[in-house]
Amino acid sequence: MNLDQYSSIFWDFGGVITSSPFEAFNKYEKAKNLPENFLRKVNSTNPHVNAWALLEQSKISLTEFDNLFFKESSDLGYPVKGSEVLSLLEGNLRPKMVKAIKQLKKLGFIQACLTNNFIPTNELQPDMIDQEEKNNILNLFDYVFESKELGLRKPDQEFYDHVMEEVKISPEKIIFLDDLGINLKPAKLMGITTIKVISESQAREELESILGITL
């Protein structure tokens, strides 16, 4: 086992603990005759200052996001309402991931949730899991870092600098799971071991392999 080598696990929430929205994005694109991965293209254009980035840092309202995303998508050739994109963010809970978090907690790992999110309204709750269940999961973590609270988001270096200052753990002792490579790159450059989550089983197998344990 490599339990002496690592002492902390960092987890993204959406796309890791819950299922990825990308499948819903692709279904929407097909239904609306949009190019494949068009929504991801909009989100990755001017990624530090676009509508998505501003929303996740609580710098614009949902109404402003709706209008700005519409403009950004229109500029790329296909107008899409931001509100329609937000409705695609629903994710199903991955029970085996939650089980792994609980097992690692029992083993004494310090765990943190690093999530880009936004302040929802009563009309828009993007997770299919209810808020109480989500809070129960978040309570498993020693630290929770939310972009909507910090005004910082992944993959900005300032986000990771803030996290490392708070947890005070050497990067070499940390494993970080995220479903976006762009979010993992800064962490990897800092010396953190990273796992790109493609599927629930793949991520758990990689984590088990690195730690030398069964989850």
Short mmCIF file of C-alpha atoms in Angstrom, two decimals:
data_model
loop_
_atom_site.label_atom_id
_atom_site.label_comp_id
_atom_site.label_asym_id
_atom_site.label_seq_id
_atom_site.Cartn_x
_atom_site.Cartn_y
_atom_site.Cartn_z
CA MET A 1 0.00 0.00 0.00
CA ASN A 2 1.06 3.60 -0.65
CA LEU A 3 -0.78 5.11 2.31
CA ASP A 4 2.43 6.64 3.64
CA GLN A 5 3.07 8.40 0.32
CA TYR A 6 -0.32 10.14 0.18
CA SER A 7 -2.32 11.79 2.94
CA SER A 8 -4.98 13.79 1.09
CA ILE A 9 -7.54 13.35 -1.69
CA PHE A 10 -9.07 16.31 -3.55
CA TRP A 11 -12.38 15.75 -5.35
CA ASP A 12 -14.28 17.72 -7.95
CA PHE A 13 -18.06 17.41 -7.45
CA GLY A 14 -19.97 17.55 -10.76
CA GLY A 15 -18.67 14.96 -13.21
CA VAL A 16 -16.86 13.07 -10.45
CA ILE A 17 -19.17 12.51 -7.47
CA THR A 18 -22.13 13.01 -9.81
CA SER A 19 -22.39 12.03 -13.46
CA SER A 20 -21.01 14.31 -16.16
CA PRO A 21 -23.29 16.81 -17.96
CA PHE A 22 -21.43 16.31 -21.24
CA GLU A 23 -23.76 13.53 -22.39
CA ALA A 24 -26.73 15.87 -21.87
CA PHE A 25 -24.84 18.57 -23.77
CA ASN A 26 -24.37 16.23 -26.74
CA LYS A 27 -28.03 15.16 -26.73
CA TYR A 28 -29.09 18.81 -26.72
CA GLU A 29 -26.71 19.60 -29.58
CA LYS A 30 -28.08 16.75 -31.65
CA ALA A 31 -31.68 17.78 -30.97
CA LYS A 32 -30.96 21.40 -31.90
CA ASN A 33 -28.79 20.56 -34.95
CA LEU A 34 -25.73 22.13 -33.35
CA PRO A 35 -22.18 20.98 -34.08
CA GLU A 36 -20.97 18.26 -31.73
CA ASN A 37 -19.32 19.70 -28.59
CA PHE A 38 -20.48 23.21 -29.50
CA LEU A 39 -21.51 24.02 -25.91
CA ARG A 40 -18.09 22.99 -24.64
CA LYS A 41 -16.54 25.19 -27.33
CA VAL A 42 -18.52 28.20 -26.05
CA ASN A 43 -17.45 27.42 -22.49
CA SER A 44 -13.78 27.12 -23.47
CA THR A 45 -13.66 30.35 -25.52
CA ASN A 46 -12.16 33.17 -23.43
CA PRO A 47 -12.40 30.77 -20.46
CA HIS A 48 -11.29 33.22 -17.78
CA VAL A 49 -13.77 36.00 -18.62
CA ASN A 50 -16.70 34.36 -20.42
CA ALA A 51 -20.25 34.01 -19.12
CA TRP A 52 -19.54 30.68 -17.48
CA ALA A 53 -16.47 31.98 -15.64
CA LEU A 54 -18.28 35.09 -14.41
CA LEU A 55 -21.28 33.09 -13.17
CA GLU A 56 -19.13 30.63 -11.25
CA GLN A 57 -17.38 33.51 -9.51
CA SER A 58 -20.72 35.14 -8.58
CA LYS A 59 -19.86 38.17 -10.72
CA ILE A 60 -23.07 38.09 -12.77
CA SER A 61 -26.67 37.06 -12.10
CA LEU A 62 -28.45 34.16 -13.79
CA THR A 63 -30.31 36.64 -16.00
CA GLU A 64 -27.04 38.27 -17.04
CA PHE A 65 -25.58 34.82 -17.71
CA ASP A 66 -28.57 33.93 -19.88
CA ASN A 67 -28.04 37.02 -22.04
CA LEU A 68 -24.24 36.86 -22.16
CA PHE A 69 -24.14 33.17 -23.08
CA PHE A 70 -26.67 33.88 -25.83
CA LYS A 71 -24.35 36.56 -27.22
CA GLU A 72 -21.24 34.40 -26.95
CA SER A 73 -22.88 31.43 -28.66
CA SER A 74 -24.31 33.71 -31.35
CA ASP A 75 -20.82 35.09 -32.01
CA LEU A 76 -19.71 31.50 -32.65
CA GLY A 77 -22.54 30.96 -35.12
CA TYR A 78 -25.36 29.34 -33.16
CA PRO A 79 -27.48 31.29 -30.65
CA VAL A 80 -28.25 29.34 -27.47
CA LYS A 81 -29.95 30.64 -24.34
CA GLY A 82 -27.83 30.32 -21.23
CA SER A 83 -30.84 29.19 -19.22
CA GLU A 84 -31.24 26.19 -21.51
CA VAL A 85 -27.63 25.18 -20.88
CA LEU A 86 -28.03 25.44 -17.12
CA SER A 87 -31.01 23.11 -17.30
CA LEU A 88 -28.66 20.43 -18.69
CA LEU A 89 -26.44 20.36 -15.62
CA GLU A 90 -28.48 17.80 -13.73
CA GLY A 91 -26.32 14.93 -12.54
CA ASN A 92 -27.00 11.58 -10.93
CA LEU A 93 -25.15 10.68 -7.76
CA ARG A 94 -22.41 8.06 -8.11
CA PRO A 95 -22.88 5.92 -4.96
CA LYS A 96 -19.56 4.09 -5.36
CA MET A 97 -17.70 7.40 -5.33
CA VAL A 98 -19.45 8.40 -2.12
CA LYS A 99 -18.57 4.99 -0.66
CA ALA A 100 -14.91 5.58 -1.58
CA ILE A 101 -14.95 8.98 0.13
CA LYS A 102 -16.35 7.39 3.30
CA GLN A 103 -13.75 4.60 3.23
CA LEU A 104 -10.89 7.04 2.75
CA LYS A 105 -12.24 9.14 5.61
CA LYS A 106 -12.11 6.09 7.89
CA LEU A 107 -8.51 5.51 6.80
CA GLY A 108 -7.63 9.01 7.96
CA PHE A 109 -7.18 10.79 4.63
CA ILE A 110 -7.71 14.55 4.66
CA GLN A 111 -10.24 15.21 1.91
CA ALA A 112 -11.32 18.37 0.13
CA CYS A 113 -14.01 19.16 -2.43
CA LEU A 114 -12.90 21.65 -5.10
CA THR A 115 -15.92 22.69 -7.14
CA ASN A 116 -16.87 25.34 -9.66
CA ASN A 117 -20.50 26.19 -8.98
CA PHE A 118 -23.00 29.03 -8.89
CA ILE A 119 -25.78 30.31 -6.66
CA PRO A 120 -29.01 28.63 -7.82
CA THR A 121 -32.54 29.98 -7.61
CA ASN A 122 -35.66 28.18 -6.45
CA GLU A 123 -36.52 27.65 -10.10
CA LEU A 124 -33.10 26.29 -10.97
CA GLN A 125 -31.55 23.56 -8.87
CA PRO A 126 -29.11 21.90 -11.29
CA ASP A 127 -28.48 18.74 -9.28
CA MET A 128 -30.92 15.84 -9.40
CA ILE A 129 -29.91 15.03 -5.81
CA ASP A 130 -31.69 17.10 -3.18
CA GLN A 131 -29.91 19.73 -1.14
CA GLU A 132 -29.99 17.73 2.08
CA GLU A 133 -28.31 14.77 0.41
CA LYS A 134 -25.74 17.07 -1.17
CA ASN A 135 -25.01 18.68 2.20
CA ASN A 136 -24.55 15.24 3.76
CA ILE A 137 -21.92 14.47 1.13
CA LEU A 138 -20.16 17.81 1.54
CA ASN A 139 -20.05 17.22 5.30
CA LEU A 140 -17.80 14.22 4.66
CA PHE A 141 -15.01 16.58 3.58
CA ASP A 142 -12.50 18.31 5.81
CA TYR A 143 -12.51 21.27 3.42
CA VAL A 144 -14.97 22.52 0.79
CA PHE A 145 -13.82 25.13 -1.74
CA GLU A 146 -16.66 26.56 -3.86
CA SER A 147 -16.05 29.06 -6.65
CA LYS A 148 -19.32 30.85 -5.88
CA GLU A 149 -18.05 31.62 -2.36
CA LEU A 150 -14.41 32.36 -3.16
CA GLY A 151 -14.87 34.46 -6.29
CA LEU A 152 -12.13 32.23 -7.73
CA ARG A 153 -12.50 29.17 -9.92
CA LYS A 154 -10.60 26.30 -11.47
CA PRO A 155 -8.36 26.42 -13.48
CA ASP A 156 -7.17 29.83 -12.23
CA GLN A 157 -3.89 29.54 -10.36
CA GLU A 158 -5.23 31.78 -7.59
CA PHE A 159 -7.84 29.13 -6.79
CA TYR A 160 -5.20 26.46 -6.23
CA ASP A 161 -2.94 28.83 -4.32
CA HIS A 162 -5.83 29.57 -1.95
CA VAL A 163 -6.57 25.87 -1.48
CA MET A 164 -2.95 25.01 -0.73
CA GLU A 165 -2.65 27.89 1.72
CA GLU A 166 -5.70 26.63 3.59
CA VAL A 167 -4.94 22.90 3.71
CA LYS A 168 -1.18 23.27 4.34
CA ILE A 169 -0.33 19.90 2.79
CA SER A 170 2.63 19.20 0.52
CA PRO A 171 1.48 18.78 -3.12
CA GLU A 172 3.34 15.46 -3.34
CA LYS A 173 0.98 14.05 -0.69
CA ILE A 174 -2.20 14.88 -2.64
CA ILE A 175 -4.27 13.08 -5.30
CA PHE A 176 -6.80 15.20 -7.23
CA LEU A 177 -9.74 13.83 -9.26
CA ASP A 178 -11.48 16.04 -11.84
CA ASP A 179 -13.26 15.34 -15.12
CA LEU A 180 -11.61 18.25 -16.95
CA GLY A 181 -7.98 18.13 -17.99
CA ILE A 182 -7.80 21.93 -17.99
CA ASN A 183 -8.54 21.86 -14.24
CA LEU A 184 -5.96 19.18 -13.56
CA LYS A 185 -3.07 20.83 -15.41
CA PRO A 186 -2.27 23.56 -12.82
CA ALA A 187 -2.46 21.01 -10.01
CA LYS A 188 -0.12 18.64 -11.82
CA LEU A 189 2.39 21.44 -12.38
CA MET A 190 2.34 22.05 -8.63
CA GLY A 191 3.35 18.43 -8.01
CA ILE A 192 -0.10 17.00 -7.24
CA THR A 193 -0.92 13.52 -8.58
CA THR A 194 -3.96 13.82 -10.87
CA ILE A 195 -6.68 11.51 -12.16
CA LYS A 196 -8.84 12.56 -15.10
CA VAL A 197 -12.26 11.08 -14.45
CA ILE A 198 -13.74 9.54 -17.59
CA SER A 199 -16.03 7.08 -15.84
CA GLU A 200 -16.80 6.02 -12.29
CA SER A 201 -15.14 2.62 -12.63
CA GLN A 202 -12.03 3.98 -14.37
CA ALA A 203 -11.51 6.65 -11.72
CA ARG A 204 -11.90 4.24 -8.82
CA GLU A 205 -9.55 1.74 -10.43
CA GLU A 206 -6.88 4.40 -10.94
CA LEU A 207 -7.26 5.65 -7.37
CA GLU A 208 -7.05 2.08 -6.04
CA SER A 209 -3.94 1.45 -8.15
CA ILE A 210 -2.17 4.58 -6.90
CA LEU A 211 -3.01 3.90 -3.25
CA GLY A 212 -2.61 0.13 -3.44
CA ILE A 213 -5.96 -0.52 -1.74
CA THR A 214 -9.45 -1.70 -2.66
CA LEU A 215 -12.28 0.81 -2.36
#
